[in-house]
Short mmCIF file of C-alpha atoms in Angstrom, two decimals:
data_model
loop_
_atom_site.label_atom_id
_atom_site.label_comp_id
_atom_site.label_asym_id
_atom_site.label_seq_id
_atom_site.Cartn_x
_atom_site.Cartn_y
_atom_site.Cartn_z
CA MET A 1 24.39 -13.85 12.36
CA LYS A 2 24.24 -11.13 9.78
CA THR A 3 25.01 -7.75 12.10
CA VAL A 4 23.18 -4.65 11.31
CA ASN A 5 22.66 -0.85 12.37
CA ALA A 6 19.29 -0.59 13.98
CA TYR A 7 17.93 2.44 16.60
CA ALA A 8 17.41 0.59 19.98
CA ALA A 9 15.88 1.49 23.72
CA PRO A 10 18.44 0.72 25.86
CA SER A 11 14.71 1.28 28.23
CA ALA A 12 11.83 2.15 29.25
CA THR A 13 13.10 5.62 30.29
CA GLU A 14 16.01 6.75 27.56
CA PRO A 15 15.62 7.68 23.66
CA LEU A 16 16.20 5.43 21.49
CA ILE A 17 20.24 5.23 20.54
CA PRO A 18 22.06 3.93 17.54
CA THR A 19 23.28 0.92 17.46
CA THR A 20 23.86 -3.20 15.68
CA ILE A 21 21.78 -6.10 16.03
CA GLU A 22 21.65 -9.87 14.84
CA ARG A 23 20.05 -10.95 12.67
CA ARG A 24 20.04 -15.12 12.24
CA ASP A 25 21.36 -17.01 9.07
CA VAL A 26 18.95 -17.71 6.17
CA GLY A 27 17.04 -21.00 6.94
CA ALA A 28 15.38 -22.71 3.94
CA LYS A 29 11.70 -21.45 4.48
CA ASP A 30 13.12 -17.49 5.14
CA VAL A 31 13.77 -14.02 3.56
CA LEU A 32 16.25 -11.68 3.99
CA ILE A 33 15.13 -8.53 3.19
CA LYS A 34 17.23 -4.54 2.63
CA ILE A 35 14.44 -2.71 4.73
CA ALA A 36 14.26 0.31 3.17
CA TYR A 37 10.95 2.19 4.99
CA ALA A 38 9.50 1.83 8.69
CA GLY A 39 6.68 3.77 9.68
CA ILE A 40 6.81 4.77 13.17
CA CYS A 41 3.76 3.27 14.89
CA HIS A 42 1.59 4.42 18.58
CA SER A 43 2.14 0.92 19.52
CA ASP A 44 6.52 1.51 19.38
CA ILE A 45 6.06 4.41 22.01
CA HIS A 46 3.62 2.14 23.82
CA THR A 47 5.91 -0.60 24.53
CA VAL A 48 9.39 0.89 24.08
CA ARG A 49 8.19 2.64 27.72
CA GLY A 50 6.96 -0.50 29.03
CA GLU A 51 3.01 0.95 28.90
CA TRP A 52 1.45 -2.27 27.74
CA GLY A 53 3.87 -4.32 30.24
CA PRO A 54 8.21 -5.24 30.47
CA GLN A 55 10.04 -5.53 28.51
CA GLN A 56 14.08 -7.04 27.29
CA TYR A 57 16.31 -4.03 26.94
CA PRO A 58 17.46 -3.36 24.57
CA LEU A 59 14.56 -3.01 21.97
CA THR A 60 14.67 -2.73 18.46
CA VAL A 61 10.73 -2.17 17.11
CA GLY A 62 8.86 -1.14 14.34
CA HIS A 63 6.63 -3.55 13.12
CA GLU A 64 5.86 -1.15 8.63
CA ILE A 65 8.17 -2.59 7.48
CA VAL A 66 8.94 -2.19 2.78
CA GLY A 67 12.15 -3.50 1.59
CA VAL A 68 13.65 -5.31 -1.25
CA VAL A 69 14.35 -8.98 -1.07
CA GLU A 70 18.35 -10.44 -0.56
CA GLU A 71 18.08 -13.36 -0.60
CA VAL A 72 16.22 -16.47 -0.08
CA GLY A 73 15.87 -20.26 1.65
CA THR A 74 16.35 -22.74 -0.87
CA GLU A 75 12.80 -23.65 -0.34
CA VAL A 76 11.33 -20.49 -0.42
CA SER A 77 8.99 -20.51 -3.55
CA ARG A 78 6.64 -17.12 -3.01
CA HIS A 79 9.29 -14.71 -2.67
CA LYS A 80 12.46 -13.92 -5.17
CA VAL A 81 15.45 -11.67 -4.75
CA GLY A 82 14.71 -8.24 -6.15
CA ASP A 83 11.40 -8.78 -5.07
CA ARG A 84 9.58 -5.74 -3.61
CA VAL A 85 8.33 -6.98 -0.15
CA GLY A 86 6.62 -5.97 3.63
CA VAL A 87 6.39 -6.93 6.41
CA GLY A 88 4.02 -6.32 9.25
CA CYS A 89 3.25 -6.53 12.53
CA MET A 90 3.70 -10.17 13.01
CA VAL A 91 7.25 -12.42 11.75
CA ASN A 92 5.50 -16.11 13.13
CA SER A 93 2.87 -17.85 14.49
CA CYS A 94 1.86 -22.32 14.75
CA GLY A 95 0.40 -22.75 11.42
CA GLU A 96 -1.55 -26.10 12.37
CA CYS A 97 -4.89 -23.86 15.27
CA ALA A 98 -7.96 -23.73 14.45
CA ASN A 99 -7.63 -19.55 13.71
CA CYS A 100 -4.30 -20.43 11.66
CA ARG A 101 -6.00 -23.28 9.41
CA GLN A 102 -8.30 -20.36 8.97
CA GLY A 103 -6.48 -17.65 7.51
CA GLU A 104 -6.59 -15.85 10.72
CA GLU A 105 -2.88 -16.02 12.30
CA GLN A 106 -3.17 -12.80 14.31
CA TYR A 107 -5.75 -14.87 16.61
CA CYS A 108 -3.03 -17.85 16.87
CA LEU A 109 -4.50 -20.35 19.80
CA GLU A 110 -0.93 -20.83 20.55
CA GLY A 111 0.27 -16.58 20.51
CA ASN A 112 1.57 -15.26 17.62
CA ILE A 113 5.69 -14.54 17.03
CA GLY A 114 5.46 -9.91 17.32
CA THR A 115 7.18 -8.79 14.69
CA TYR A 116 9.24 -7.04 17.79
CA GLY A 117 9.44 -8.02 21.82
CA ALA A 118 8.17 -11.36 21.94
CA LYS A 119 9.99 -15.19 22.05
CA ASP A 120 11.18 -16.64 18.52
CA VAL A 121 10.84 -19.63 18.00
CA ASP A 122 14.60 -20.32 18.85
CA GLY A 123 13.99 -18.09 21.63
CA THR A 124 15.47 -15.71 21.04
CA ILE A 125 13.78 -12.17 21.83
CA THR A 126 12.39 -10.46 18.31
CA GLN A 127 13.96 -6.78 17.10
CA GLY A 128 12.13 -5.00 14.61
CA GLY A 129 12.86 -2.49 11.94
CA TYR A 130 13.83 0.58 12.70
CA SER A 131 17.51 -1.16 11.23
CA THR A 132 18.32 -1.88 8.58
CA HIS A 133 17.90 -5.76 7.53
CA VAL A 134 15.37 -8.75 8.64
CA VAL A 135 14.85 -12.46 8.91
CA VAL A 136 11.13 -13.56 8.53
CA VAL A 137 9.32 -16.60 7.45
CA GLU A 138 8.41 -16.56 3.47
CA ASN A 139 4.80 -16.82 4.38
CA PHE A 140 5.22 -13.45 6.67
CA VAL A 141 6.61 -11.58 4.00
CA LEU A 142 4.21 -9.53 1.59
CA SER A 143 4.24 -9.00 -1.44
CA VAL A 144 3.62 -4.55 -2.46
CA PRO A 145 2.10 -3.25 -5.48
CA GLU A 146 4.46 -1.83 -7.85
CA SER A 147 1.61 1.88 -7.61
CA ILE A 148 1.42 2.23 -3.90
CA PRO A 149 3.94 4.96 -3.65
CA TYR A 150 7.57 2.79 -1.94
CA GLU A 151 7.90 4.85 1.58
CA ALA A 152 3.89 5.52 1.44
CA ALA A 153 3.53 1.25 1.85
CA ALA A 154 4.80 0.79 4.81
CA PRO A 155 1.93 1.84 7.59
CA LEU A 156 -0.05 0.54 5.56
CA LEU A 157 1.25 -2.58 6.83
CA CYS A 158 -0.61 -1.73 11.03
CA ALA A 159 -2.68 1.37 10.48
CA GLY A 160 -3.73 0.34 7.00
CA ILE A 161 -5.19 -3.36 8.35
CA THR A 162 -6.17 -2.84 11.26
CA THR A 163 -8.44 -0.36 9.82
CA TYR A 164 -9.43 -2.20 6.52
CA SER A 165 -9.98 -4.84 8.49
CA PRO A 166 -13.21 -4.49 10.75
CA LEU A 167 -14.46 -1.66 8.01
CA SER A 168 -14.12 -5.46 5.81
CA HIS A 169 -15.61 -7.52 8.26
CA TRP A 170 -18.13 -4.86 9.24
CA ASN A 171 -20.07 -4.87 5.55
CA ALA A 172 -18.63 -0.77 5.83
CA GLY A 173 -19.99 -0.18 2.04
CA PRO A 174 -23.14 1.36 0.18
CA GLY A 175 -26.11 2.66 2.06
CA LYS A 176 -23.12 1.88 5.31
CA LYS A 177 -22.62 5.46 7.75
CA VAL A 178 -19.39 5.26 8.92
CA ALA A 179 -17.89 7.17 11.71
CA VAL A 180 -13.82 7.67 12.63
CA VAL A 181 -13.84 8.58 15.99
CA GLY A 182 -9.81 10.80 15.39
CA LEU A 183 -8.04 11.43 12.70
CA GLY A 184 -5.05 10.61 12.85
CA GLY A 185 -2.66 7.55 11.50
CA LEU A 186 -5.04 5.20 12.65
CA GLY A 187 -7.81 7.52 11.15
CA HIS A 188 -7.47 8.77 8.00
CA MET A 189 -6.67 5.40 6.95
CA ALA A 190 -10.37 4.74 8.54
CA VAL A 191 -11.74 7.52 5.80
CA LYS A 192 -10.08 6.78 2.74
CA ILE A 193 -10.80 3.36 3.35
CA ALA A 194 -13.85 3.43 4.39
CA HIS A 195 -14.89 5.98 2.21
CA ALA A 196 -13.49 3.76 -1.35
CA MET A 197 -16.01 0.38 0.15
CA GLY A 198 -18.27 3.50 -0.90
CA ALA A 199 -19.84 4.19 2.65
CA GLU A 200 -20.86 7.33 3.99
CA VAL A 201 -17.80 8.20 6.30
CA THR A 202 -18.51 11.27 8.68
CA VAL A 203 -14.94 12.48 10.54
CA LEU A 204 -15.53 12.22 14.82
CA SER A 205 -12.64 14.52 16.34
CA GLN A 206 -12.78 16.54 19.37
CA SER A 207 -12.19 19.44 16.95
CA LEU A 208 -12.73 21.15 14.05
CA SER A 209 -9.46 21.70 13.27
CA LYS A 210 -8.43 18.86 10.23
CA GLU A 211 -11.54 19.34 9.24
CA GLU A 212 -10.49 20.63 5.55
CA ASP A 213 -7.82 16.39 5.75
CA GLY A 214 -11.29 14.46 6.75
CA LYS A 215 -13.47 15.86 3.87
CA ARG A 216 -10.08 15.79 0.79
CA PHE A 217 -9.62 12.01 2.84
CA GLY A 218 -14.27 11.75 1.80
CA ALA A 219 -15.65 11.71 4.59
CA THR A 220 -18.51 14.19 3.35
CA ASP A 221 -19.56 15.45 7.83
CA TYR A 222 -16.84 16.23 10.25
CA TYR A 223 -17.94 17.05 13.85
CA ALA A 224 -16.51 18.11 16.46
CA THR A 225 -16.73 15.55 19.85
CA SER A 226 -16.35 18.09 22.38
CA ASP A 227 -19.70 20.42 20.86
CA PRO A 228 -21.90 19.17 23.29
CA GLY A 229 -24.68 18.87 20.64
CA THR A 230 -23.12 16.66 18.15
CA PHE A 231 -24.39 13.59 20.39
CA SER A 232 -27.51 14.89 20.43
CA LYS A 233 -27.96 15.20 16.88
CA LEU A 234 -26.31 12.45 15.44
CA SER A 235 -28.43 10.15 18.06
CA MET A 236 -29.07 7.13 15.76
CA THR A 237 -27.17 7.76 12.87
CA PHE A 238 -24.06 5.23 12.43
CA ASP A 239 -24.19 1.18 11.28
CA LEU A 240 -21.12 1.60 12.92
CA ILE A 241 -18.18 3.97 14.35
CA ILE A 242 -13.95 2.65 13.72
CA ASN A 243 -12.90 4.14 16.76
CA THR A 244 -8.62 4.97 16.79
CA VAL A 245 -8.29 7.26 19.81
CA SER A 246 -5.74 5.29 22.71
CA ALA A 247 -7.84 7.11 25.03
CA LYS A 248 -10.60 6.95 27.58
CA ILE A 249 -13.82 8.51 26.82
CA ASP A 250 -17.46 7.86 27.33
CA LEU A 251 -18.68 4.64 25.72
CA ASP A 252 -21.64 5.64 26.91
CA ALA A 253 -22.54 8.29 24.24
CA TYR A 254 -20.04 7.10 21.21
CA LEU A 255 -22.24 4.14 21.64
CA SER A 256 -25.39 6.15 21.21
CA LEU A 257 -24.50 7.56 17.86
CA LEU A 258 -25.29 3.81 16.75
CA ARG A 259 -28.97 2.24 14.68
CA LEU A 260 -30.12 -0.68 15.44
CA ASN A 261 -28.19 -3.41 14.90
CA GLY A 262 -24.94 -0.80 14.79
CA THR A 263 -20.95 -1.47 15.57
CA MET A 264 -18.83 0.11 17.55
CA VAL A 265 -15.70 -1.36 17.16
CA ASN A 266 -12.23 -0.34 19.14
CA VAL A 267 -8.69 -0.72 17.33
CA GLY A 268 -7.17 2.30 19.68
CA ALA A 269 -5.75 0.62 22.03
CA PRO A 270 -6.19 2.48 25.42
CA ALA A 271 -3.91 1.49 28.75
CA ASP A 272 -7.51 2.83 31.24
CA ALA A 273 -10.23 0.38 30.88
CA LEU A 274 -13.34 1.59 28.90
CA PRO A 275 -15.97 1.34 30.94
CA LEU A 276 -20.07 1.70 29.72
CA HIS A 277 -23.46 0.70 30.76
CA VAL A 278 -25.35 -2.44 29.47
CA PHE A 279 -28.03 -1.31 29.06
CA THR A 280 -26.28 1.56 25.79
CA LEU A 281 -26.50 -1.60 24.95
CA PHE A 282 -29.76 -3.30 25.40
CA ASN A 283 -31.33 -0.51 23.25
CA GLN A 284 -30.65 -0.58 19.33
CA ARG A 285 -29.56 -4.14 20.32
CA ARG A 286 -26.13 -1.60 19.43
CA SER A 287 -22.58 -4.29 19.85
CA PHE A 288 -18.89 -2.88 21.13
CA ALA A 289 -16.25 -4.48 20.29
CA GLY A 290 -12.83 -4.92 19.63
CA SER A 291 -9.91 -5.95 16.31
CA GLY A 292 -7.10 -5.79 16.10
CA ILE A 293 -5.04 -6.62 13.33
CA GLY A 294 -5.54 -9.05 9.57
CA GLY A 295 -3.89 -11.49 9.01
CA ILE A 296 -2.04 -13.21 6.29
CA ARG A 297 -4.31 -13.59 3.45
CA GLU A 298 -6.26 -10.20 4.60
CA THR A 299 -2.88 -7.56 4.49
CA GLN A 300 -2.22 -8.72 1.22
CA GLU A 301 -6.45 -8.04 -0.07
CA MET A 302 -5.29 -4.63 1.57
CA LEU A 303 -2.66 -3.84 0.29
CA ASP A 304 -3.85 -5.15 -3.81
CA PHE A 305 -7.52 -2.92 -2.75
CA CYS A 306 -5.32 0.11 -1.48
CA ALA A 307 -3.35 0.16 -4.70
CA GLU A 308 -6.29 -0.82 -7.15
CA HIS A 309 -7.80 2.44 -5.28
CA GLY A 310 -5.38 4.45 -5.10
CA ILE A 311 -5.03 4.52 -1.38
CA ALA A 312 -1.60 5.52 0.98
CA PRO A 313 -1.37 7.17 4.30
CA GLU A 314 -0.31 11.10 4.51
CA ILE A 315 3.79 10.51 5.71
CA GLU A 316 6.76 12.33 6.51
CA VAL A 317 9.96 11.53 5.97
CA ILE A 318 12.06 11.86 8.27
CA SER A 319 15.99 10.21 9.10
CA ALA A 320 17.07 7.29 11.98
CA ASP A 321 18.20 10.88 14.25
CA ALA A 322 15.11 12.74 14.74
CA VAL A 323 13.25 8.96 16.36
CA ASN A 324 12.84 10.74 19.29
CA GLU A 325 11.34 14.08 18.11
CA ALA A 326 8.82 12.32 16.11
CA TYR A 327 8.39 10.01 19.38
CA GLU A 328 7.70 13.33 21.73
CA ARG A 329 5.15 14.80 18.42
CA VAL A 330 3.69 11.56 17.59
CA LEU A 331 2.25 12.43 21.17
CA SER A 332 1.01 15.38 21.07
CA SER A 333 -0.27 15.20 17.90
CA ASP A 334 1.87 17.14 16.18
CA VAL A 335 2.10 15.00 12.25
CA ARG A 336 0.35 14.95 9.96
CA TYR A 337 0.00 11.86 9.73
CA ARG A 338 2.56 8.95 10.43
CA PHE A 339 6.39 8.94 10.27
CA VAL A 340 8.16 6.78 7.98
CA ILE A 341 12.01 6.71 9.25
CA ASP A 342 14.16 6.77 5.61
CA ALA A 343 15.90 3.00 6.36
CA ALA A 344 19.03 4.40 4.45
CA THR A 345 20.19 6.78 7.19
CA LEU A 346 20.73 3.80 9.40
CA ALA A 347 23.39 2.39 6.42
#
């Protein structure tokens, strides 16, 4: 076992603290990664605070990881020492069910193994990327193109794929009108990716405070949802709506913005149920859907797409000892648009 420096939550109510965690020995199919940067996702905060269910503490979170391969197992063929690599929201799956065989490991019928807070194959609880090193089976390690700025690559492993996957699945592209609800860590990536796919993009945000940013990222239009006139003006406008906010919203109001056969996809994960009236769906044969992350194949496709189109998240790099302050700033929407921990500050 390898002991490495990390930041961990001692409980659901205490700040994260510096500590050490153990990483397993490198097995035949494993890759040891020296972490360079780890992104902070809102999911990290929900998890450590027990908002998505009870956890085993202490817990190190972080599922937006980039680094350099430091050691490989004897049977590893996809990666070599010195490669720039990444790890996202999962580190294993059964590999045998129908969904895994289709390259949809995120929907593994046995349940994929999350990068943190999940029971690993050896019975231990997985620990995430707020640390200096991680050991991951090679099939769940991704190649990070050289053209993507190293410090900005980490959030692509969650925010990037979480928005790329539904945009790709529901065929965002030329001739399609796409609305993005919320311009935060997820939303700003959705705008950049949808624009690069060729869609006409509109941002729907609570206020117009980020309008300049939204249009710089590729949005053609930007509307304040706090203005009741927005919903009447944009009635039956969009082919696809990507909702990135993790809060209760009036689903019927947003669904009314869809044209015939339009779809609204939730990628934000509010803790409370979201009610709707089924007649809103009957009108214009609308659909309401959800989407998680992507599989490994699609995540690599997303990384290559971002490299090809020069897409990277907007980030603020912080030292590890600033993580608790960063959490509070995330909760108050005081970040544009993703915090990234410099793992060297853990050393």
